[in-house]
XYZ file of C-alpha atoms in Angstrom:
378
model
C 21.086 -74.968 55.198
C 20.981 -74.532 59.093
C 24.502 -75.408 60.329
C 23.511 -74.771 63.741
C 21.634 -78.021 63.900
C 25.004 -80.273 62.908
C 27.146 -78.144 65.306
C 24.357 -78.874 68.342
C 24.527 -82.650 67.318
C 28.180 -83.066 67.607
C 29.247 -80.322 70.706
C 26.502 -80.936 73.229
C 26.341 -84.896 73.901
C 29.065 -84.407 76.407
C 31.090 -87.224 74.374
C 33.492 -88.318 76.844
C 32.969 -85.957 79.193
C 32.180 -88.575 81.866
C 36.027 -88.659 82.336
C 36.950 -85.478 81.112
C 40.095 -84.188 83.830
C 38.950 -86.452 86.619
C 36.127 -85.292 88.448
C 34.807 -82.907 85.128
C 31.344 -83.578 83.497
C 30.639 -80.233 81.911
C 32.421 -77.642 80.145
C 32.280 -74.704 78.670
C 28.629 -73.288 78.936
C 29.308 -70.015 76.888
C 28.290 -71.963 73.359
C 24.189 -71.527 74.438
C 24.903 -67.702 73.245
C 25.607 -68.853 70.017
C 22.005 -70.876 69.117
C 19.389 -69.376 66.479
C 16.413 -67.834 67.076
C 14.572 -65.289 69.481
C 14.050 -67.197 72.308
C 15.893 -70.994 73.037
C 15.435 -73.602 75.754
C 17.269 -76.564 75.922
C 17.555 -79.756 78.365
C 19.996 -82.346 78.482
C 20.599 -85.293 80.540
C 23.683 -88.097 80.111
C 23.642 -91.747 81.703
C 27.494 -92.724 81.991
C 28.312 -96.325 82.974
C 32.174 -96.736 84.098
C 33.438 -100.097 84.503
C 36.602 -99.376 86.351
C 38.296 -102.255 88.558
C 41.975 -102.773 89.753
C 44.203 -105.318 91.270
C 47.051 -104.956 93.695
C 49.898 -103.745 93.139
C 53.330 -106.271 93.510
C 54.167 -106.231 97.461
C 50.444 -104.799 98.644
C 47.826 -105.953 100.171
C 44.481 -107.091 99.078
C 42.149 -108.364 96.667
C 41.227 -107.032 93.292
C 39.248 -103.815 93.800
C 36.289 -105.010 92.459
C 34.478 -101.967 90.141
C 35.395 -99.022 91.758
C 32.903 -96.441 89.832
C 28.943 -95.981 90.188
C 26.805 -95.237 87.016
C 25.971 -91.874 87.506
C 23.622 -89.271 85.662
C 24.085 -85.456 84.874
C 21.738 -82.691 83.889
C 21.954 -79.071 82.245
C 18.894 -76.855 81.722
C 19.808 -73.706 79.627
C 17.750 -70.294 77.895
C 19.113 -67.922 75.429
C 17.098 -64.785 74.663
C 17.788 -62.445 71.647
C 17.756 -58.847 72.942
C 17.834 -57.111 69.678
C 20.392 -57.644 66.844
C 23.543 -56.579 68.831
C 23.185 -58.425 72.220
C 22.324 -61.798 73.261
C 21.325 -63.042 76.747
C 21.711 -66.709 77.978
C 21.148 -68.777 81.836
C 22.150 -72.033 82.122
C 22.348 -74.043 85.079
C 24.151 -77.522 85.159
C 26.618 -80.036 87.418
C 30.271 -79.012 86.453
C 31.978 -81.487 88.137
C 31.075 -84.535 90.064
C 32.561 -88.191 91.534
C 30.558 -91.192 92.705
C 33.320 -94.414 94.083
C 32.458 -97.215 95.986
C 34.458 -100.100 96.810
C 31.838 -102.644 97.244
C 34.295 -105.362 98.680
C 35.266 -106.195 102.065
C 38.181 -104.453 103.870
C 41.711 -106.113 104.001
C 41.485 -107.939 107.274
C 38.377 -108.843 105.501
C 39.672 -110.850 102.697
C 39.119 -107.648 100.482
C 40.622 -104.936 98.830
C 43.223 -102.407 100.172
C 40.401 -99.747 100.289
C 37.683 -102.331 100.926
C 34.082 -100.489 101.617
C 35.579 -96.628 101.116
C 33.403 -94.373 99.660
C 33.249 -91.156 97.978
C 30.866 -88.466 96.376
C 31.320 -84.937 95.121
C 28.337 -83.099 93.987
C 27.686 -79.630 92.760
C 25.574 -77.259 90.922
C 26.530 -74.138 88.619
C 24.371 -70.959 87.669
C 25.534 -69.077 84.943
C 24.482 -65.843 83.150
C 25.691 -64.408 79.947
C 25.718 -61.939 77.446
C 27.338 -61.691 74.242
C 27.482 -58.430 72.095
C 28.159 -58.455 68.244
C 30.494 -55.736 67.299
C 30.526 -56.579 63.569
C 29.147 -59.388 61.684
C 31.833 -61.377 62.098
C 33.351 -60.862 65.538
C 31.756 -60.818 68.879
C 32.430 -60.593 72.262
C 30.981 -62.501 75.477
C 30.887 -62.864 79.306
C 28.843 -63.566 82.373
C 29.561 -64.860 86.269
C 28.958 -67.954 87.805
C 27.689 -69.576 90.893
C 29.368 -72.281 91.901
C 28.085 -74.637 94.739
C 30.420 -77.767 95.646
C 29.872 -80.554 98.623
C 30.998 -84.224 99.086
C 31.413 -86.713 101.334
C 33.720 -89.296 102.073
C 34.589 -92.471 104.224
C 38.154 -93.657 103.756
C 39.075 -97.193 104.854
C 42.673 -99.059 104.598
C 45.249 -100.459 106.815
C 47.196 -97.288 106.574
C 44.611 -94.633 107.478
C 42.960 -92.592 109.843
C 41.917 -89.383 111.365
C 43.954 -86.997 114.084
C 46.873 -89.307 116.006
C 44.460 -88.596 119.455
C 41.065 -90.234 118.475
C 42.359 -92.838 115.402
C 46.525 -94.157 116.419
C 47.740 -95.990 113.566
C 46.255 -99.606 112.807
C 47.834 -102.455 114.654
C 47.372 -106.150 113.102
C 44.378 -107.360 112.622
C 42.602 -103.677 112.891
C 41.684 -101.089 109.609
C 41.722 -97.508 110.202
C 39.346 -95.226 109.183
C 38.672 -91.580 108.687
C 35.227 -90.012 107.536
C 34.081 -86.706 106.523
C 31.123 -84.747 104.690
C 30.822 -81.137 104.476
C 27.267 -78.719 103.312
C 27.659 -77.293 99.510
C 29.572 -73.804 99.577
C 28.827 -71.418 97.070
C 31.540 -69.438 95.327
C 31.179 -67.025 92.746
C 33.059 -67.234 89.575
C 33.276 -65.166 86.319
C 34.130 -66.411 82.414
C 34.345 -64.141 79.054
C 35.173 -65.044 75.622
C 35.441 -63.847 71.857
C 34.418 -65.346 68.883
C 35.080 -64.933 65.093
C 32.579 -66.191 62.242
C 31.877 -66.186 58.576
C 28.099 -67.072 58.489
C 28.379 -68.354 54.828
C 30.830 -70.868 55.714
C 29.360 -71.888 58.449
C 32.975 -70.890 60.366
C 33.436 -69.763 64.122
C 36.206 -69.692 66.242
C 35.261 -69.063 70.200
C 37.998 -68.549 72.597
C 36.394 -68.674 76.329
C 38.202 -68.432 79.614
C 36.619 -69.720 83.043
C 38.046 -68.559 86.239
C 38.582 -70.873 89.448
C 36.765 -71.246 92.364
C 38.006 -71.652 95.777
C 35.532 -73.299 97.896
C 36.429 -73.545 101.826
C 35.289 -76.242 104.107
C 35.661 -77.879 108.075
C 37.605 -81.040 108.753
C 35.881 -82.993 112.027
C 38.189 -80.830 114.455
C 36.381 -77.110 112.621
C 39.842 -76.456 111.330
C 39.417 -74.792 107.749
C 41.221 -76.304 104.341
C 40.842 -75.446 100.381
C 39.249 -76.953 97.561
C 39.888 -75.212 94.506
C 37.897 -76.033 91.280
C 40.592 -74.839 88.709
C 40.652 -72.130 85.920
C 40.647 -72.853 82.322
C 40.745 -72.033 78.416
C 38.652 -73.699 76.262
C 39.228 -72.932 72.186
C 35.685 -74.058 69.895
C 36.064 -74.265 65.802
C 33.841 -75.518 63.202
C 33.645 -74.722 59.771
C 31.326 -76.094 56.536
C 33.848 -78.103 54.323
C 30.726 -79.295 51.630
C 28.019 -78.776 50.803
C 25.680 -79.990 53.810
C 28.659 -80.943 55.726
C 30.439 -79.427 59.172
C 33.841 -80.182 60.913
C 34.494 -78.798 64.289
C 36.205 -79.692 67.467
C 37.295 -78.258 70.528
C 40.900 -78.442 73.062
C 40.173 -77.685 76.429
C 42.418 -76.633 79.234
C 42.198 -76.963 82.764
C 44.601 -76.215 85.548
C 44.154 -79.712 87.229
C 47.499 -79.351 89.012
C 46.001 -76.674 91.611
C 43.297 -79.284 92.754
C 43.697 -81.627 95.852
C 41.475 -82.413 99.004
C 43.716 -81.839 101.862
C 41.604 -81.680 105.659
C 43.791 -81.203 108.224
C 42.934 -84.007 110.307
C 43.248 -86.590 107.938
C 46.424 -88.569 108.017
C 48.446 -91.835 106.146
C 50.025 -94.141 109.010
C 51.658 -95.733 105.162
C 55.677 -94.983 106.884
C 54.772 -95.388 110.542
C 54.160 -91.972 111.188
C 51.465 -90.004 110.767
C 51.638 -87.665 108.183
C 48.905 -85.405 106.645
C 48.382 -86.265 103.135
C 45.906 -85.431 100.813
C 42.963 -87.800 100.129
C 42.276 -86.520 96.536
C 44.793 -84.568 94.047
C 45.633 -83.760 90.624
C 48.796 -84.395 89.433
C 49.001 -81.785 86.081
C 47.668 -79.695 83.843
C 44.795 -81.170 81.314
C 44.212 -81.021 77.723
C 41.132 -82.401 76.144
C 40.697 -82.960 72.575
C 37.563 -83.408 70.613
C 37.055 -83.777 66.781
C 34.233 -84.184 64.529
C 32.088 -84.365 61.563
C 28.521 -83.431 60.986
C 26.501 -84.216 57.965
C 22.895 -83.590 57.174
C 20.730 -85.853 55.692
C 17.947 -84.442 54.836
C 15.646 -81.391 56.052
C 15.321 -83.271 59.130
C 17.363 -85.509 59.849
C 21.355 -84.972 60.731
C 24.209 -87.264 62.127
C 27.808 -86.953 63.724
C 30.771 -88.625 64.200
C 33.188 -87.391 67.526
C 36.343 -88.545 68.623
C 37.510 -87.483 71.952
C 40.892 -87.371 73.553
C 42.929 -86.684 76.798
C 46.538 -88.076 77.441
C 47.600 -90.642 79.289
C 49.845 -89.168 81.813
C 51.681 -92.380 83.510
C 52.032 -90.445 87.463
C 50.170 -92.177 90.038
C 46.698 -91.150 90.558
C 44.580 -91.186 93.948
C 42.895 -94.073 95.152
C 40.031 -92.820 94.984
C 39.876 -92.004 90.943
C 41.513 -95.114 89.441
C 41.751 -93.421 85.997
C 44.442 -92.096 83.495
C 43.131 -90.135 80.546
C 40.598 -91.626 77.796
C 39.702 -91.684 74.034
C 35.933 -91.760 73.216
C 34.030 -92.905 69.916
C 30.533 -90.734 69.752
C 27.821 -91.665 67.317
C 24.888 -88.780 67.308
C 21.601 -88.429 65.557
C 19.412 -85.455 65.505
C 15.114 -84.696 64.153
C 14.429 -81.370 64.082
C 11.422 -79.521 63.010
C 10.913 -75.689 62.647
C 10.582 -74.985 66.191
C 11.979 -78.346 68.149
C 15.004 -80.737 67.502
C 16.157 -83.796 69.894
C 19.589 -85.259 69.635
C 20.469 -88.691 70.780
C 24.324 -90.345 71.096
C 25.995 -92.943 72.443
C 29.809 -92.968 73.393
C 32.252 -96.432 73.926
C 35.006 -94.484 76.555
C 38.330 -96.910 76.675
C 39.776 -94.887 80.113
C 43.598 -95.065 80.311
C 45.265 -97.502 82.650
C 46.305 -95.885 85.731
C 48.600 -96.644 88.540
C 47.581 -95.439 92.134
C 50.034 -96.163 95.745
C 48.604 -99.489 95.855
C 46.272 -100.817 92.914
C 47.143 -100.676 89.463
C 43.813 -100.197 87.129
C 43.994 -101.771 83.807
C 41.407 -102.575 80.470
C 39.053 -100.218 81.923
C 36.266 -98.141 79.504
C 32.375 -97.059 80.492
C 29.331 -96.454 78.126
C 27.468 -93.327 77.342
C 24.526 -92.476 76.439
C 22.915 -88.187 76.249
C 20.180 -86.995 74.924
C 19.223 -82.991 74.333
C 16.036 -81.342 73.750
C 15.559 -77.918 72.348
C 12.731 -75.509 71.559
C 12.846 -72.407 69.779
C 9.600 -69.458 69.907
């Protein structure tokens, strides 16, 4: 029986990830290491669909936000090569985090919403390679570095904003202030390593993989320097056959969310009267993220799964620019697979937690997803 094929189904549909800690819509890559066969190539490409809308908050401003979230796409190309019987090598390259928010109505003074016609996008780009050396049958050890590229852009637009106190003075009535920004991708190297635990006849395997942060450093409109730091994390992988033909795993992720804000220098709330330099995004804590499933094989070709994902609601106030507050996801997978090829398919229902920002609470929110993978062995 090849468990590798029910484990693939289930871990690498990104179920959920579309909302995974905020602006996170990959993971762990270090799993690649772990496929069958000589030489492995794999592609994979998810369509998420958020439908995530607001309405002000008792004593502010504004309309209902209107949807606040973009469909977006994400793509991950990886290769695995087996060196001999000891050592495994494996690239990948992929889009680790991302954010795409536009709030199609008009401003305030408009008619519209508190953030009426802001705009934001973070893009980015990882290269990773790894290796991962079998000390015994059963236990192995892996690592590899990372290079990170990040870049966004931004236009922020409310009554209470603007840029530095000598080119944007706060608002007077009838006026919206507005501050603006987008900065090149900068490339940061990063490093991960991992060790793993497996009983081949069981199908069992138990990866523990650490990712270090990134800092990535940028120019506000005046050339003054500021921080964004993509955070660290710990990511723990099980699985294990419980029947014949038949494969539970799951994963908890960790990720140091609480390190990560957006902070240029020049940007600054007018919200008390005074200007004072706040940050435009942030994250409030520390994130776990669950995920649990079941595989089962069908036949010699043909194999399905069943994944539930989880991340806590928190209940502290989120940026205006995110408008979400953890998630649970329902992923349905199918996989074909011949000697050489398989293709997986899965579609995910994501109900995204309510969330409360300064001035909009976001309520009855979820987003559809759909991934499919590709992979060739020779």
């Amino acid at each position: 029986m090849k468990y590798h094929a029910l484990a693939a189904t289930g871990l690498t549909l990104l179920a959920g990830a579309a909302q995974a800690g905020g602006i996170e819509r990959r993971g762990d890559p270090s799993q690649l290491l772990f496929e069958e066969g000589k030489n492995y190539v794999e592609f994979s490409v998810t369509s998420v669909n958020p439908d995530v809308s607001g309405s002000a908050r008792p004593g502010a401003p504004g309309a209902p936000t209107g949807d606040i979230q973009e469909r977006y796409q994400n793509f991950g190309l990886g290769y695995k090569h087996q060196l001999n019987d000891k050592l495994s090598l494996a690239f990948v390259i992929d889009e680790p985090v991302g954010a795409d928010v536009t709030y199609d109505g008009s401003t305030t003074f408009g008619g519209g919403s508190f953030f009426g016609t802001s705009t934001a996008s973070v893009e980015s780009v990882r290269y990773t390679g790894m290796a991962k050396y079998k000390a015994t049958d059963r236990f192995s050890v892996y690592g590899g570095l990372s290079y990170v590229g990040l870049s966004g852009s931004l236009l922020v637009v409310s009554p209470g904003t603007g840029g530095t106190t000598a080119t944007n003075p706060p608002p007077g009535p009838g006026t919206t202030g507005s501050y603006s920004l987008a900065v090149d991708k900068d490339f940061q190297v990063g490093y991960m390593f991992g060790a793993a635990y497996e009983i081949p006849d069981i199908a069992l395997r138990v990866a523990l993989t650490y990712e270090s942060e990134t800092e990535h450093t940028f120019s506000d409109n005046t050339g003054a320097p500021f921080d964004v730091k993509l955070p660290e994390s710990w990511t723990l992988h099980a699985q294990s056959g419980i029947a014949k033909d038949t494969l539970l795993f799951g994963s908890v992720r960790w990720r140091e969310w609480s390190e990560f804000q957006v902070a240029p220098q020049d940007f600054f709330s007018f919200s008390t009267g005074a200007p004072v330099n706040t940050p435009i995004a942030f994250g409030t804590e520390d994130v776990y993220t669950y995920r649990l499933g079941i595989g089962r094989r069908f036949n010699e070709n043909w194999s399905g799964a069943f994944v539930l994902g989880y991340e806590e609601q928190t209940g502290n106030q989120v940026g205006n620019l995110e408008g979400t507050d953890g998630f649970i996801s329902y992923t349905v997978a199918v996989t074909h697979e011949t000697e050489n090829w398989e293709v997986t398919g899965g579609l995910s229902y994501i109900d995204i937690g309510n969330a409360t920002t300064s001035v909009a609470s976001f309520r009855d929110n979820d987003g559809i997803a759909f991934g499919l993978k590709f992979g060739v062995r020779f």
